[in-house]
Short mmCIF file of C-alpha atoms in Angstrom, two decimals:
data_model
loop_
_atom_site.label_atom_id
_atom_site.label_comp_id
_atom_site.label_asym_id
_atom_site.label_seq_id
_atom_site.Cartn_x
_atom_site.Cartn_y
_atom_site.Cartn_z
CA UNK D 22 22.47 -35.01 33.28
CA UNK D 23 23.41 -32.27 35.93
CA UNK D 24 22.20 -28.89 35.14
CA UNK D 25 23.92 -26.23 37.25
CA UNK D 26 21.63 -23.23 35.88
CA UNK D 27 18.43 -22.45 34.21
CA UNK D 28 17.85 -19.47 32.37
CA UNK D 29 13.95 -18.88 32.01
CA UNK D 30 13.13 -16.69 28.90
CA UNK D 31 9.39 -17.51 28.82
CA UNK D 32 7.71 -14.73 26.87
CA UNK D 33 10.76 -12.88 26.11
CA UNK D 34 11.28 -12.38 21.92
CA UNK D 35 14.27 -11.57 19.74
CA UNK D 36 17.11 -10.37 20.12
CA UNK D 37 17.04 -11.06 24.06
CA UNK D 38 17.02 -15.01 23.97
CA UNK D 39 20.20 -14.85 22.04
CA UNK D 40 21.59 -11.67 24.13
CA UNK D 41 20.77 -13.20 27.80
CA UNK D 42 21.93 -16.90 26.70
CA UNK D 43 25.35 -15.70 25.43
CA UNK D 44 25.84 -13.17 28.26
CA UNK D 45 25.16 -15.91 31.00
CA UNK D 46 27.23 -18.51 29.28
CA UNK D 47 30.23 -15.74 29.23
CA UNK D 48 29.64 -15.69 32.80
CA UNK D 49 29.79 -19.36 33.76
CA UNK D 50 32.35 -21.93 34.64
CA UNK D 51 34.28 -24.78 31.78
CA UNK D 52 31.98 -27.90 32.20
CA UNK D 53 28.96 -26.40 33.45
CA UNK D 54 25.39 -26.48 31.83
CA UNK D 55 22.98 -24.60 31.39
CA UNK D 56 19.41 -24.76 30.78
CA UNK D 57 17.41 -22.50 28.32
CA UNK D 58 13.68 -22.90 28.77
CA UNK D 59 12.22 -19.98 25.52
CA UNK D 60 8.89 -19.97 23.88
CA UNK D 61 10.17 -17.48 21.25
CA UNK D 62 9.66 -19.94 17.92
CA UNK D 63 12.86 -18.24 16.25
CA UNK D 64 14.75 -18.63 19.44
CA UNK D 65 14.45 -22.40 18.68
CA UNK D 66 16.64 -22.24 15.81
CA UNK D 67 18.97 -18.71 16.41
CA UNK D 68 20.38 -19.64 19.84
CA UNK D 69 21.32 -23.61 19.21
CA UNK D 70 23.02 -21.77 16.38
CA UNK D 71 24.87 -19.11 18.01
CA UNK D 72 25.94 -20.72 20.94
CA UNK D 73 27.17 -23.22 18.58
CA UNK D 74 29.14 -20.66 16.67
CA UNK D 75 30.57 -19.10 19.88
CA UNK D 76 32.50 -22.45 21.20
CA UNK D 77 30.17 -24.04 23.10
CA UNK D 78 27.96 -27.17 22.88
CA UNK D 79 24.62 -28.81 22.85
CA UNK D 80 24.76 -31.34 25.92
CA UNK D 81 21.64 -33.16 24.62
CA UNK D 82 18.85 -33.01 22.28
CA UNK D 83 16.57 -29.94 22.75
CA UNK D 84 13.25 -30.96 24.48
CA UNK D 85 10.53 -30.21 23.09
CA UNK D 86 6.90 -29.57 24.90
CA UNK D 87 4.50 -27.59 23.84
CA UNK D 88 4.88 -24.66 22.63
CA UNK D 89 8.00 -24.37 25.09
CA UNK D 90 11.57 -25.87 24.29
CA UNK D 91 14.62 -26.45 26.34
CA UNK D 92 17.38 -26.18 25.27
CA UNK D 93 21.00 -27.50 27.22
CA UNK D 94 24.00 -25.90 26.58
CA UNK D 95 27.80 -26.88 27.65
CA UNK D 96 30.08 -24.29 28.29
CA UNK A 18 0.77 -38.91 5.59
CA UNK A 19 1.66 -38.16 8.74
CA UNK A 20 5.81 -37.63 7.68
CA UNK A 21 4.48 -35.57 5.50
CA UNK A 22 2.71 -33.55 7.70
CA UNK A 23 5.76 -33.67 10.64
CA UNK A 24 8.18 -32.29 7.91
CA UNK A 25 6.16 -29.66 6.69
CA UNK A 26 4.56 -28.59 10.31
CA UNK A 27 7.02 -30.12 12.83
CA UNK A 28 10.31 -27.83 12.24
CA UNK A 29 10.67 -24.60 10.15
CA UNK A 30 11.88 -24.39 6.37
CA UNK A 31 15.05 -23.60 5.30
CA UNK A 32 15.19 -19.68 4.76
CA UNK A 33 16.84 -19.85 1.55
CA UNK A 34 13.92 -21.81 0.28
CA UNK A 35 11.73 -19.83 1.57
CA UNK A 36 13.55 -16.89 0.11
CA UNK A 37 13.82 -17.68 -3.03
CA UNK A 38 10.60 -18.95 -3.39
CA UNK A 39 8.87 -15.60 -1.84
CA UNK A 40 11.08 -13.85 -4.75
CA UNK A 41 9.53 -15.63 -7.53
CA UNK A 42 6.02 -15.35 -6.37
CA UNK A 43 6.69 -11.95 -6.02
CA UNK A 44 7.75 -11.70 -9.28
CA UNK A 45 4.81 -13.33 -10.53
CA UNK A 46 2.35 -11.43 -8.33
CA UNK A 47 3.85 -7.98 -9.81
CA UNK A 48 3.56 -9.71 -13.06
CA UNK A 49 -0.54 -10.05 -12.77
CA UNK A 50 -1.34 -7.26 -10.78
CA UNK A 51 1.18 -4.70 -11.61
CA UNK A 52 1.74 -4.16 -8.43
CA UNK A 53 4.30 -5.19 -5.72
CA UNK A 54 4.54 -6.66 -2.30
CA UNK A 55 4.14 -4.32 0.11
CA UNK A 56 2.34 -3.37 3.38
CA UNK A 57 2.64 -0.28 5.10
CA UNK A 58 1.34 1.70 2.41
CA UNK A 59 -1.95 -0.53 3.69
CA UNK A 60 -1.41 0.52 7.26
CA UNK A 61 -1.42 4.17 6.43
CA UNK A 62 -4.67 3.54 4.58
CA UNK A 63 -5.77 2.38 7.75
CA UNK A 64 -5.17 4.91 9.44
CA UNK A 65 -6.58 7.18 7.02
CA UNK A 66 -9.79 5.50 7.80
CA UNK A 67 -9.34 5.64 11.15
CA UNK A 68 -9.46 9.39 11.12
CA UNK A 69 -12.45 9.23 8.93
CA UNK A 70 -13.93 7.14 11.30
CA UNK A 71 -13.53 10.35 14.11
CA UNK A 72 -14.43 12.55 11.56
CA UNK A 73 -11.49 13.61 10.31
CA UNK A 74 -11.29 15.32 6.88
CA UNK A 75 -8.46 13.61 5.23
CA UNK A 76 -9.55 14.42 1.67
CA UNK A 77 -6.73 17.42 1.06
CA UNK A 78 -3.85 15.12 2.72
CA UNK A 79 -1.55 14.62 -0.41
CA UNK A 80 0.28 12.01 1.18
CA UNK A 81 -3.41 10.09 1.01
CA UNK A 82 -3.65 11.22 -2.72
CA UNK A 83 -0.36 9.62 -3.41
CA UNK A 84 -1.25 6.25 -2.12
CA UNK A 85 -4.76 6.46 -3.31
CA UNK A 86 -7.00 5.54 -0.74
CA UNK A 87 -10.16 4.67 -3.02
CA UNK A 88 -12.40 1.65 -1.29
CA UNK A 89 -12.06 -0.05 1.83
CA UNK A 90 -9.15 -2.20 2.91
CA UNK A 91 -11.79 -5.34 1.92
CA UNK A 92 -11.95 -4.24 -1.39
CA UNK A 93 -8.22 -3.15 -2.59
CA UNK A 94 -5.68 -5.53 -3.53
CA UNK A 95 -2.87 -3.77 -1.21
CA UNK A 96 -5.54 -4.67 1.56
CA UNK A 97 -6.30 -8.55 1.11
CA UNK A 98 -2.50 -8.64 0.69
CA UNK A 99 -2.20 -7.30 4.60
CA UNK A 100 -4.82 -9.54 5.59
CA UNK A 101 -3.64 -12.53 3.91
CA UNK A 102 -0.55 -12.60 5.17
CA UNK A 103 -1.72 -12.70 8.49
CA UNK A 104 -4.53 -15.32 7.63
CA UNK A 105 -1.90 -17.11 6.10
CA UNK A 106 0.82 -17.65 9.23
CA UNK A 107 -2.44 -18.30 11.54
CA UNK A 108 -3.12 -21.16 9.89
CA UNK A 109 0.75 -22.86 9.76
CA UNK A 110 0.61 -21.75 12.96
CA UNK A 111 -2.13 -23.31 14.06
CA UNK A 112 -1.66 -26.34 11.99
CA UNK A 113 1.90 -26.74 13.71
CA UNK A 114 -0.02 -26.43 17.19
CA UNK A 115 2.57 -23.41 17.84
CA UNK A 116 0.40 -20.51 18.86
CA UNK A 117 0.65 -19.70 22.29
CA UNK A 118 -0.37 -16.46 24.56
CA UNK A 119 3.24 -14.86 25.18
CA UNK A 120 3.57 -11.70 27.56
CA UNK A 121 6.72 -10.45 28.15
CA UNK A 122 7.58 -10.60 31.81
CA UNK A 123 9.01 -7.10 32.01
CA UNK A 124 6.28 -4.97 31.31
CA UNK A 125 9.07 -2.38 29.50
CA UNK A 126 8.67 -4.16 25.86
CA UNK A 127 4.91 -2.91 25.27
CA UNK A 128 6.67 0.58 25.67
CA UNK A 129 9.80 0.08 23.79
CA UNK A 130 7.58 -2.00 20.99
CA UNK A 131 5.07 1.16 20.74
CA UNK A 132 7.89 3.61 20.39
CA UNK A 133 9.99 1.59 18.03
CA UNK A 134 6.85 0.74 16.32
CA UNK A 135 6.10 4.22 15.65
CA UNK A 136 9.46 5.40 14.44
CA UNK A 137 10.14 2.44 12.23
CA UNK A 138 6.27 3.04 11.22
CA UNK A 139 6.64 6.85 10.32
CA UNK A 140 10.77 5.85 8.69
CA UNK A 141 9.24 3.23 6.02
CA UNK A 142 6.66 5.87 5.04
CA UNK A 143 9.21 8.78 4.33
CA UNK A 144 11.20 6.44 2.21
CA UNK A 145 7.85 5.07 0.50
CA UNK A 146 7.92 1.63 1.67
CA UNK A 147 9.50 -0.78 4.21
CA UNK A 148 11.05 -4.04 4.07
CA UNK A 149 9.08 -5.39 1.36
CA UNK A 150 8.83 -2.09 -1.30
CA UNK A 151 12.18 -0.17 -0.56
CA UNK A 152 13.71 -3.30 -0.01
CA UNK A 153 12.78 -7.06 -0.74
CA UNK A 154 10.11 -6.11 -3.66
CA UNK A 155 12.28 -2.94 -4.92
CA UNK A 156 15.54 -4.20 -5.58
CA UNK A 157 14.21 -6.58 -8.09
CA UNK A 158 12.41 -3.44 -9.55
CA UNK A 159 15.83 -1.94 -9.95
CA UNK A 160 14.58 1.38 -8.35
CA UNK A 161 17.42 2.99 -7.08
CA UNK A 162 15.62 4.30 -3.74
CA UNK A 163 16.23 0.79 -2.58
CA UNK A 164 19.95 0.47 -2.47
CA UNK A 165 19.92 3.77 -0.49
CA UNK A 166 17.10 2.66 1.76
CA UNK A 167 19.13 -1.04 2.36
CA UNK A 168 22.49 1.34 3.61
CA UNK A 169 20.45 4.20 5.85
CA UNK A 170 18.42 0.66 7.11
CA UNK A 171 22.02 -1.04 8.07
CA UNK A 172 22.78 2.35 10.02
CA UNK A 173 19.76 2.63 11.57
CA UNK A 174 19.31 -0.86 12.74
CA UNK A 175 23.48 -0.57 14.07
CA UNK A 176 22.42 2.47 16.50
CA UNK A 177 18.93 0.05 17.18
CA UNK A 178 21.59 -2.72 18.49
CA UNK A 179 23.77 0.01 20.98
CA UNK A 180 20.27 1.25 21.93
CA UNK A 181 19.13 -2.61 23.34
CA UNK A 182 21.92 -3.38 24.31
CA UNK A 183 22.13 -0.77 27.27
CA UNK A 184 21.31 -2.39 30.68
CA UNK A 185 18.41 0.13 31.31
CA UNK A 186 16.66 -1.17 28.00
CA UNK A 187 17.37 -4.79 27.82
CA UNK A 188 16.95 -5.74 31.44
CA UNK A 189 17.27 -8.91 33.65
CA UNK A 190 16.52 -12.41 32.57
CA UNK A 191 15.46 -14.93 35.20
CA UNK A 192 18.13 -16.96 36.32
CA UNK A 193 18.33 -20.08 38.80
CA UNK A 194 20.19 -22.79 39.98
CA UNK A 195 19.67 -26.02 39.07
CA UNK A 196 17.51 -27.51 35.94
CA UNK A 197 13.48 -27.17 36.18
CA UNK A 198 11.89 -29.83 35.08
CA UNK A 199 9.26 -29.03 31.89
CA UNK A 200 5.44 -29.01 32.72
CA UNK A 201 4.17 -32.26 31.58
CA UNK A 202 1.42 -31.68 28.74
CA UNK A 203 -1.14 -34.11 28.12
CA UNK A 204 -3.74 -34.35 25.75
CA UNK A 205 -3.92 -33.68 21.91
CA UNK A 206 -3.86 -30.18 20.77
CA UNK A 207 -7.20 -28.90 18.82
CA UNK A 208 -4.93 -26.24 16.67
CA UNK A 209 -4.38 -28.24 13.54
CA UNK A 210 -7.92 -29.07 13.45
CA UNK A 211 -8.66 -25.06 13.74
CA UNK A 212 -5.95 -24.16 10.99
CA UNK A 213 -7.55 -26.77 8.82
CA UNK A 214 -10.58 -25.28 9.31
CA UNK A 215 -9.66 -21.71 8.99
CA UNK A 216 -7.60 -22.81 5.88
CA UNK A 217 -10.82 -24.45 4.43
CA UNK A 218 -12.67 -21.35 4.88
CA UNK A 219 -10.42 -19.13 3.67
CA UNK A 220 -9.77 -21.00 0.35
CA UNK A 221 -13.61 -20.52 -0.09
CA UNK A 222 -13.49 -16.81 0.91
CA UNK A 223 -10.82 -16.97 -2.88
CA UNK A 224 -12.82 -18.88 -4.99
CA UNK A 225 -15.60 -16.93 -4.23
CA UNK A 226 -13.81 -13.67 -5.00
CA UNK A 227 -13.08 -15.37 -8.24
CA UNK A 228 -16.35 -17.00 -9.24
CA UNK A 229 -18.41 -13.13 -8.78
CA UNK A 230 -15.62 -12.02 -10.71
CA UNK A 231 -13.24 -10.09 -8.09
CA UNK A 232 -10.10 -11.72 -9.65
CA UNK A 233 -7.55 -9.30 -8.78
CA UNK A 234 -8.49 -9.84 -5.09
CA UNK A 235 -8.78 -13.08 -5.35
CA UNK A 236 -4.86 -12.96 -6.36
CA UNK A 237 -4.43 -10.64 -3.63
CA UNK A 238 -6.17 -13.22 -0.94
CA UNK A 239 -4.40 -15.83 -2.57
CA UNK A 240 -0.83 -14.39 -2.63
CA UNK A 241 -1.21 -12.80 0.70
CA UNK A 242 -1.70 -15.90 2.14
CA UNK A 243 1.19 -17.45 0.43
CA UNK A 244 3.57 -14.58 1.83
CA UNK A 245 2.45 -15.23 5.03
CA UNK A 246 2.67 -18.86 4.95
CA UNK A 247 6.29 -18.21 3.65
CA UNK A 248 7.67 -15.75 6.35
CA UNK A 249 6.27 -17.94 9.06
CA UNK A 250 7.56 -21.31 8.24
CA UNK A 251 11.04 -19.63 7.42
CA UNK A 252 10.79 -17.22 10.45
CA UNK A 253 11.44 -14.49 7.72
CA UNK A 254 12.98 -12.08 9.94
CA UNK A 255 14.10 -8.75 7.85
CA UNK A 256 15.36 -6.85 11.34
CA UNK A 257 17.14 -10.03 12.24
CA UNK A 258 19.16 -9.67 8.65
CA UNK A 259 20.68 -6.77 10.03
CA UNK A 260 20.83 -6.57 13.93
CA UNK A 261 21.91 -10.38 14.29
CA UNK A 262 25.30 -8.85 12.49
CA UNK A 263 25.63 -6.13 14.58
CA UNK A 264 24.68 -8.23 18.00
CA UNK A 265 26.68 -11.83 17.45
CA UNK A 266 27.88 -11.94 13.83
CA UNK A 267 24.82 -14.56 12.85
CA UNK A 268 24.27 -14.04 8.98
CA UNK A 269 21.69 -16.73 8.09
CA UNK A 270 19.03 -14.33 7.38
CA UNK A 271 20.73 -11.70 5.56
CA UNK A 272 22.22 -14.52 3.61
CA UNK A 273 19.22 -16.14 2.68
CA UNK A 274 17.69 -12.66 2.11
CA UNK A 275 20.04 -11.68 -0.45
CA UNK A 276 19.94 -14.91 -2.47
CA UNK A 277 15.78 -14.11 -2.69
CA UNK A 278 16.38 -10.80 -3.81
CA UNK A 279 19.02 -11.98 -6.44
CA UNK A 280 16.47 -14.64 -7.28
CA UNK A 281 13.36 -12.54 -7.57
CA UNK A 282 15.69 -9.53 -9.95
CA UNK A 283 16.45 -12.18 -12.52
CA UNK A 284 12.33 -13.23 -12.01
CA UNK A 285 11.18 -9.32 -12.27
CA UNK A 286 13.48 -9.11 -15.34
CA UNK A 287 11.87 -11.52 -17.28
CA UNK A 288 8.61 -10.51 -16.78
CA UNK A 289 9.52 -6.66 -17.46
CA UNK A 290 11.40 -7.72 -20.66
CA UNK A 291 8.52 -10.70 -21.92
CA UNK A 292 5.07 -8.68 -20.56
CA UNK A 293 6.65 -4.97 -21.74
CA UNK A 294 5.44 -3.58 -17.97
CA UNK A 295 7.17 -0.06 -16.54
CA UNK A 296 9.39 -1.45 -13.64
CA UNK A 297 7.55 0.20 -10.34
CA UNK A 298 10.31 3.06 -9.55
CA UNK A 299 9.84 4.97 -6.44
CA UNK A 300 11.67 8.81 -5.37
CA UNK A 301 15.44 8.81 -4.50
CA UNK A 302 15.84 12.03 -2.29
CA UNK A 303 16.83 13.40 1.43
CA UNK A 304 13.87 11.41 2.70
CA UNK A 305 14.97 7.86 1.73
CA UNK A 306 18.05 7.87 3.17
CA UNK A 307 16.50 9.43 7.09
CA UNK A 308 13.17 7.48 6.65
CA UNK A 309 15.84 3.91 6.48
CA UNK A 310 17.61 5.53 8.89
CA UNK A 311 14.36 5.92 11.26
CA UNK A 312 13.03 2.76 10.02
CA UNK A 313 16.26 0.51 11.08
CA UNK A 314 16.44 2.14 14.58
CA UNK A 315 12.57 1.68 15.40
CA UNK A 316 12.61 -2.32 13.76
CA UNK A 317 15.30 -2.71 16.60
CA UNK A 318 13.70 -1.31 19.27
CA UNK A 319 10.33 -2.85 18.09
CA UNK A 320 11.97 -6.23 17.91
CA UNK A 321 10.24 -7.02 14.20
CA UNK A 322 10.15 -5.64 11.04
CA UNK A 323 6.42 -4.49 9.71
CA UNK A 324 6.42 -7.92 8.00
CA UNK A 325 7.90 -10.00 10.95
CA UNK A 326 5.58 -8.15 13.37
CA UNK A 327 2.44 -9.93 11.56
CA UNK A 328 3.31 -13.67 11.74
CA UNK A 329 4.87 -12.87 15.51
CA UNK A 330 1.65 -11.19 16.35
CA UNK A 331 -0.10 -14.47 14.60
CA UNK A 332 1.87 -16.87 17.22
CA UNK A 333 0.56 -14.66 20.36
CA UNK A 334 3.62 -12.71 20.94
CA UNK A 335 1.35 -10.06 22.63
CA UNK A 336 4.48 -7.05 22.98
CA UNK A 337 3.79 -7.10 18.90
CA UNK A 338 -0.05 -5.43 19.36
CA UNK A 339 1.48 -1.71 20.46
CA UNK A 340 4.17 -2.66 17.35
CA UNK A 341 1.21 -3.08 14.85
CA UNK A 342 -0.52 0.02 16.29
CA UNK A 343 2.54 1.89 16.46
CA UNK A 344 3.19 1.30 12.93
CA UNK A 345 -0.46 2.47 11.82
CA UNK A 346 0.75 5.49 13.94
CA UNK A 347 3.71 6.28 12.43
CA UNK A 348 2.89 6.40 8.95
CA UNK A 349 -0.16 8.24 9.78
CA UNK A 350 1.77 11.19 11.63
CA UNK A 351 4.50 10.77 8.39
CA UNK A 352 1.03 11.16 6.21
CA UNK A 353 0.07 14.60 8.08
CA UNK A 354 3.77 15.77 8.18
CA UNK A 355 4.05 15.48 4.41
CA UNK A 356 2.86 17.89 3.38
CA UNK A 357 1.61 20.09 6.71
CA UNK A 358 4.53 19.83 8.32
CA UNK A 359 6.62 20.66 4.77
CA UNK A 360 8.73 17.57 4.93
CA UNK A 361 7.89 16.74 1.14
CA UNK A 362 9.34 20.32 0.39
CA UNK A 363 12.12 19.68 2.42
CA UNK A 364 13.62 15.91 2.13
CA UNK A 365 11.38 15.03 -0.94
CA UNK A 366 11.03 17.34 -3.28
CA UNK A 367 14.48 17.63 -4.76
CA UNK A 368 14.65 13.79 -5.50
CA UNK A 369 13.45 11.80 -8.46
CA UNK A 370 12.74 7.84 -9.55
CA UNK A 371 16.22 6.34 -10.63
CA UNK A 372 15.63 3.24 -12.39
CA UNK A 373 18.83 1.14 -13.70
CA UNK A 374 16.91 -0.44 -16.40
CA UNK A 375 16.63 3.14 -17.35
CA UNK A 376 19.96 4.36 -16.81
CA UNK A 377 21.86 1.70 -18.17
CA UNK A 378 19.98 -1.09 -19.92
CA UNK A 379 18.38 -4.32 -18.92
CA UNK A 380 21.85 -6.30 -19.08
CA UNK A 381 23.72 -4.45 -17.11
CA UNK A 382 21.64 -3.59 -14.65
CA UNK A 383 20.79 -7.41 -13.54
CA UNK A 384 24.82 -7.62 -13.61
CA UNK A 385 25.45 -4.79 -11.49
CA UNK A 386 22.35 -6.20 -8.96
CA UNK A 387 23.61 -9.32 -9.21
CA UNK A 388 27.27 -8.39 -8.40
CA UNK A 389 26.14 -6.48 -5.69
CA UNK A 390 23.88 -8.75 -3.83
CA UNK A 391 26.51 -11.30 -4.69
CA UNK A 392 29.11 -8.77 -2.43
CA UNK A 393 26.74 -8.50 0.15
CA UNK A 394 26.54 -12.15 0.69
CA UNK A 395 30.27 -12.47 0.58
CA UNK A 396 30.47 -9.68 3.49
CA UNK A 397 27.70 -11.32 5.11
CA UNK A 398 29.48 -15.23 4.95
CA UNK A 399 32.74 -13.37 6.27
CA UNK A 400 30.79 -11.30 9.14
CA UNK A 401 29.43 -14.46 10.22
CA UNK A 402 32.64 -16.40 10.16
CA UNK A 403 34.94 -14.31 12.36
CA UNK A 404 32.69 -11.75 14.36
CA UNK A 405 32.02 -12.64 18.07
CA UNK A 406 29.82 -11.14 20.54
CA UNK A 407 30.43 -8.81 22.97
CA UNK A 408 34.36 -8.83 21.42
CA UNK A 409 33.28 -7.64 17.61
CA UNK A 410 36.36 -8.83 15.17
CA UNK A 411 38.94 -9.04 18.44
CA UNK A 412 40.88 -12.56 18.14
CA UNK A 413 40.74 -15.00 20.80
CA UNK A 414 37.96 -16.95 22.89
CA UNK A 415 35.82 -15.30 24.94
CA UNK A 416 37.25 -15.32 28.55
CA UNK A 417 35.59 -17.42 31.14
CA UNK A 418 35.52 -17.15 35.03
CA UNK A 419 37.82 -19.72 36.23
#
């Protein structure tokens, strides 16, 4: 799978996970994916959720490693 | 065995569970103790001690009379409950090998956490209690303060989401092209066998409050722990409830919140009406409606309520520290201002305890709760349904470059 941007919100918590992943989505192309690498344990479930809710679409599986996850998101 | 152990440890519990659950124990616990759930009249405790500790006379401070400050955090009920709770979401946390050292990159958040820890510190203490006793633990009481605490708290925490939302307070994420690859880990992690052990230990630390005859604290330790345990496998997140609406329309928490509280008031009923206890009714005046007010803005800016700042502080989240001292500061300065400062004569004073049970009989006040929470979730379902960020309740998708 192609990922055209990553979106690194290690050490950032609540609300900006959600707030930075929507904003860049809003800001990218139709087709395009991107990456969301968080460590914020309730980002795990809010953005999947929201992003969800706002028209777009998990390309894959979130990966989990660690204490970090990544999530991939289609616009 | 080890299903078991993935589905309990391996992803978080469903909030409503978790809710509704945390409503009956709290039920229970008033039931034994007489007492609710509650913490920040703890952390202003604390920080009476802390001025002791510099020498500070604190023994004419009414504020301290009214939340009694006999003992030592180790040996008061309200205390193990603090330190349970945070005991408690170690050792999921640890068992589900999640803690982790997290600094914020930008340096800002230990700032805006101190400040909003403060305000939201100093706000729960004018009203007489935060999330937990003007809110999650008072409803059920039926004490009127609550209701007007839950509106001034919705305010509060709307003016909290402008306030992040700026570009000088939220800042810039990191942002390149291309995927990165994750760090390969390898290795087994030692945390469950640490959260086992810590568990272990502190299930001694209870029975040995029970067997030399400490059983209230025992209950405390005990039901502590279970709160925190709670609130970290459900990410209990009380600021959440209400920013999450204001930021992108997400409703999950103040959902699952409400069914708890409705939960927990049919719970607190029953043991009212079987054990004969006074419901625990705290002052509606001035003071409840500005301290929700404060206490909604500073959870924003903080980023966690006084509750969700514990089990977040538990998983590493280091930009919670200056929230948790913040708090102790806040309700300190609101424990000076009380009554040097004249802010009991002036926002306090000309309120009284409302209690519905009082006013209009057991029935109908676990209707009219009932039928309000019931509204709330309704609002809440809707909210979520049809309000988009960055657009609010505008129609259409959001627009895309190209």
């Amino acid at each position: 799978m192609s990922v055209d941007f990553t979106l690194d919100l290690r050490g950032e918590s609540c609300p900006y996970p959600v707030i930075y992943t929507l904003e860049t989505l809003r800001d990218m192309k139709k087709g395009q994916t991107l990456q969301v690498i968080s460590d914020c344990p309730s980002a795990f479930r809010n953005v999947p959720e929201e992003v969800v809710k706002h028209g777009y679409s998990m390309a894959q599986e979130p990966i989990k490693n660690g204490q970090e996850f990544s999530l991939f998101i289609q616009v | 065995m080890k299903k078991l152990y993935a589905s309990w440890f391996g992803s978080y519990w469903s909030p409503y569970l978790v809710m509704a659950l945390a409503g009956i124990l709290s039920a229970v616990y008033f039931g034994i103790t007489n007492t609710v759930w509650a913490v920040t009249g703890e952390f202003t405790r604390l920080g009476g001690h802390i001025l002791e500790f510099f020498g500070v006379d604190v023994s004419d401070w009414a504020y301290f009379d009214l939340v009694h400050m006999n003992g030592t955090t180790w040996t008061r009920t309200d205390g193990w409950i603090v330190w349970g709770m945070f005991i408690g979401a170690l050792i999921t946390i640890l068992l589900s090998s999640n803690f982790k050292i997290r600094m914020p990159r930008q340096k800002r958040r230990y700032v805006q956490g101190f400040v909003g820890g403060i305000i939201a510190g100093f706000g729960a203490r004018l009203a007489l209690g935060c999330n937990l006793a003007a809110f999650f633990t008072g409803v059920p009481q039926f004490s009127l303060h609550s209701w007007i605490f839950i509106v001034a708290t919705a305010v509060g925490t709307f003016l909290g989401a402008k306030l992040v939302n700026t570009r000088w307070w939220k800042g810039k994420p990191v942002l390149k092209m291309g995927g990165t690859a994750p760090t390969v880990r390898t290795g087994k992690s030692r945390q469950p066998l640490l959260g086992a052990l810590l568990g272990l230990a502190y299930i001694a630390l209870i029975a040995y409050f029970y067997a030399t005859g400490r059983t209230m604290l025992g209950t405390a330790a005990l039901f502590g722990a279970a709160f925190g345990i709670l609130i970290e496998r459900g990410q209990i997140c009380f600021t959440s409830a209400f920013r999450d609406l204001w930021i992108s329309g997400r409703a999950t928490m103040t959902k699952a919140i409400a069914v708890g509280m409705a939960v927990s008031s049919v719970a607190t009923l029953i043991i009212i009406l079987v054990y004969g206890l006074d419901p625990i009714t705290k002052i509606a005046a001035p003071s409840t409606f500005i301290g929700g007010l404060l206490f909604g803005l500073g959870i924003v800016m903080a980023g966690g309520c006084e509750t969700g700042m514990m089990y977040r502080l538990m998983e590493g989240q280091i930009v919670f520290l200056p929230v948790f001292i913040g708090n102790i500061i806040g309700a300190t300065a609101l424990a000076f201002a009380w009554d040097h400062m004249g802010v009991y004569n002036l926002l306090v004073k000309s309120g009284a305890p409302v209690n519905l049970i009082t006013e209009m009989g057991p029935a109908a006040a676990l209707l009219v709760t009932l039928l309000v929470l019931g509204a709330g979730f309704a609002v809440a379902a809707y909210w979520q349904k049809n309000y988009r960020f960055g657009v609010g309740f505008k129609k259409g998708d959001t627009t895309h470059v190209g």
